[in-house]
Amino acid sequence: MKGLAIDYSILLPAILPVAGLVLVLVLDLVNPRLRQVPYAVAALAALGSAVATVPGLALGGGSTRETFCLTGRTGQATGGATAAGVDGLPQVCLWQADALGSTLQLAAAVSALVCIALAWPRTRRRRPTDSTREPVEAVLLLAALAGTIVVAASRDVGTWLVALELATLPVIALVALSGRRSAVAGATQLLVTSLVSFALLVLGVALWFAATGSPFLTPDAALSSGGAFSAASGAPTSVVFPSVSGGVVALATVLVVAGVGFKLSLVPFHAWTPTAYAGSSVPVATFLATVSKIAALAALLVVLRAVAALGTPALVSIALLASLSMTLGNLMALRQDDVVRLLAWSTVAQAGWVVLPLVSISALGVGASATYLLTYVIATLVAFAVVAVTLRDRPGEGRSIAAYEGLWQRSPWRAGALALALTSLAGLPPGIIGLVGKITALRPVVAEGWVWLAVVAAVNAVVGVAVYLRWLRAVITAPDVVAGAAGSEGPGPAPVAVARRRPVMVAGLVLASAILVVVSVQPDLLLRLLG
Amino acid sequence: MSWIVRMIIVLPALAALVGLLTRRRRGLAAAVAVSVSAYVAVLGLIQWVAPSRTADIESIGSLPLGDLSVPLHLLSDRVSGLVAFVVALVVLGIQVFTAWYLRDDPRYGQFAATVSLFAAGMLLLVQSGDLVLMLVGWEVMGWCSWLLIGHDSERAAARRAAYKAFIVTRVADIAMVVGIVALSVRARSTDLMAVLTAGGDGTLLTIGLVGIVIGVAGKSGLVPFHDWLPDAMEGPTPASALIHAATMVAAGTYVIARLFSLYAGHDGARTLLAVLTAVTMVYAALLALVQTDLKRMLAYSTLSQIAIMLSALAAAPAELGPGAGIAHLVGHAFFKALLFLGAGWLSVLAGATAVAALRGRLRPTGALRWSMGIGLAALAGVPPLIGFFTKDTVIDAALEGATGGGGFRAWLVVVALFVTVVLTAAYCTRAWLLLDTPVAATGRLPDVEPAVVAEEDVAVVTTTDSADDAEVERVHAHGHAPITLPAALVVSVLAALTVVGTLFLASLRGGVHVGLLSALLSVLLVAGAAYAVWSLSDRGRLDVADRIPSRVREPAVRGFGVDTAYVGFGRAVTAVARLVVALDRDVVDAYPRATAVVARAAGRAGERSHRAVPSLSLLSLLVGVVVVAVLGVAAWR
């Protein structure tokens, strides 16, 4: 393509999952009887992708690793002043990975790696009668990962939209793949919601293009949305609608927030969350709770960072969504006895915390939001990994809180990991990182003077403690004497029997727990990563 | 010189620690306890003989408390040297005696270590030149008294007595702490010199002095708080000797003596002290007269004698100083330690402490008979003994106060003192006659039924008394272990000190100060009372207390139900606490609980509205979009 410079080394985080995807398909074509090889390929691809993001982490001070740059005069659709490409003006690149984007990409890749470890199939070879699930799962996981990584770095509306869909649609298939009735119900709800949301997103993007005349999601494009608007960018203006295009940009932003809010499961776009989580297998639910959320926030941040150049002080709608999500999520989580459902509702509540700092559309708010997302993702990964391991131990009953009674006595390491994850989510010591995340998230809110929102957040932090301690209490208390007697009557050989077949799963749990422990001991590691 | 002062405090504390670590090895524990207390006694002797008069010996450095200066200095002068030496001497005697007395007690090690710690507390109080250090020593003694009284912790009565002592003195300590805080705030310092020389705020001074009087009343057993002391006889006899002779109960006298110049200028606090001491000395002496148990009789006599010491401080004129009170403290330390250790020895021989069981048991015991005789005579105030001199010094000081414008306060003390002299002589004579008259002369055998205690109600002390249970058990447990030479020597030395101890007081200003007339009068009173008891008891054949109608005597032996009043007070406090708890639970906590209920109800409502139907979620999505869009555009700035 004329005038388009491509640096493939920078694209590696996205290329590797796609390459892995193709490789899995080819392998499946060659030998359809493989079960673990597709997963191994997928794990390697995710690992490679994670490693490839590392050079981007050290970038500081606004420098980016860019490619797909429009160096020459391209003329056609880009039109306008922004992409003029005149010497001296900043060039526009379709792929910009700065420290924040690279960190999100790394988090997505590592989360995907853990999900793959949790979904690791049991036997090497499958019986001929089995359906070909494993390669399909691997392909879908890798596709969604690729979409997530691309969306974090994309800067033009086309890539952004396609990558976001690439991150979403495979997950719907993953949910439906098990074929159970509950899975289909969850997938249906997810599909319906995502379609409408996609429509909203496209509408928002179209409005953006109409207002700015630019297909780029960059600050320059936002500033070009009208003379009056760019003039007012430095100082707050008293004029509400300096121009029609200003209002259109506002509407576009709000619609994008609403569209992405579905993926973040913000109230009122959350209704699919518990159904889909409960219907899908635990690794897929983990994927939904982590990688999908990273994709959503990455997409949202791309738009909001562009809008931030306008000097817009705050967004009431985000405040509304955040407070609603927290409150409803916590209240509902308080009543769940199924741990996956509890985690689903906890996701809703935590999504409120994630977007909470974004009421201040500024670098501070964006950084705080990403920080909180990472703390949430790490802790949730550990919690889900523990659930997955426990579910393998006791397939029938591992999803109720009651099944975790006495876990501390049975397997102290797993219980310790779960306790750390839950306290991190609750924001209590020893989960220091959760506390740090909550404080970081509240800082922009307080700085902007949103007192009522801070109060709502504080109340929800308290309710959240109750949510997680309800589960934690079961973990650390010994089971009743009666239950213990019943258990001793029939000592269960079953856990021992399956225990020998899950080293990879445990490795995933160990990886996630290790990350959680490290950032809990050294929270500034995470804070420094995001500048 | 200052290192001696520090060592006197630190060594017993270290001995307590070492003793606790070596408690399983009896011999070692005893060696540590005895040798350290001997060394401390030598150090005390040096401090007394060659006192360094200094008020700013550093202890652990001052506390950084901002505006309030807390230097934590130690103070060494003639008074502290004398009292420290006497305390160390008595503790040494008790440690030696204990090594024999508790020879077969499995928890001897703990007991000896506690005695060491107790001594450290008392010596800290004596040497302190700072109100905070004084309070620390005061509280250490309070805690140790709990340990010592409850030493026989398998017996419910001992546990109860220990808790009673601890709680009663703690209640009084509330006032003590308030008083110390008030004095410190007034002087902006806790240093004793600063407190004594500070001027200004009269209200704070009143609060401080009255508070300290109440605190002292608790530990020294003045009237409303007196009932814990007789019950404390549940502890082993050496513990009683320690608590009564030179330490805990006498500590109050020392504290008030240290603050004497403040009290001398404050009539209100001194009048309170005078009334409390006058009532206590007469009341306790009356009760001592009717007791059926030797140890309880001694306990009541302690109450009476402590009140005498404090009355000297309440009535003496300012220019005379606190010497009379300190002198009686020293004298009382000697003869009361002698009496308690002698009583312990006697109880081992007789297997009981009830007077009925002890009748005539003193007669065949050579040295012990002499020692007890000297002790009782000193307590009664027979002339050449130390008790006579110190008591008459107090009387003389009070008389001087009365004639020198002391008014009602001093006259009250003088009258109470003379009444007490009569009563003391009477109960001493009674005790001597009962212990010394051969059983054959009484014409009937002593009562043997006493040792039965009402199991269901340990709270009530019966006429037959329960304090001797421990002794009975101890004796039955190991038989009559013959007394060792050191222990017998201790009793004899204490007897000798009771005779010649007056020489100790020569160096104390105002220590011995006997007026001829008052001395003559008190000697006559003692002789008259003794004769009256002797003749009333038919030369010792009868118990003079038996002449009192049992309608009066029974409640008197029980202390007129003061214990019940204490229990009632405790119940009242508990009832108030229950009320507060109920208010907290049902009123204050209702709000937090309400939030939980609301949260749960809201969760239930939310659950009902989430039915996993795609259309519903679509509806909410659309509504949300419209709301968000309108809000977003309208509020866009």
Coordinates of C-alpha atoms in Angstrom, one line a residue, chain A residues 52 114 125 160 189 248 344 423 446:
Chain A
A52 CA 6.4 -9.7 22.4
V114 CA -4.0 -19.0 32.3
R125 CA -6.1 -38.8 22.4
W160 CA -11.2 -0.6 16.2
Q189 CA -28.5 -13.7 25.6
V248 CA -22.3 15.2 18.1
A344 CA -20.3 -13.0 37.8
T423 CA -9.3 -10.1 50.0
V446 CA -12.2 13.0 44.8

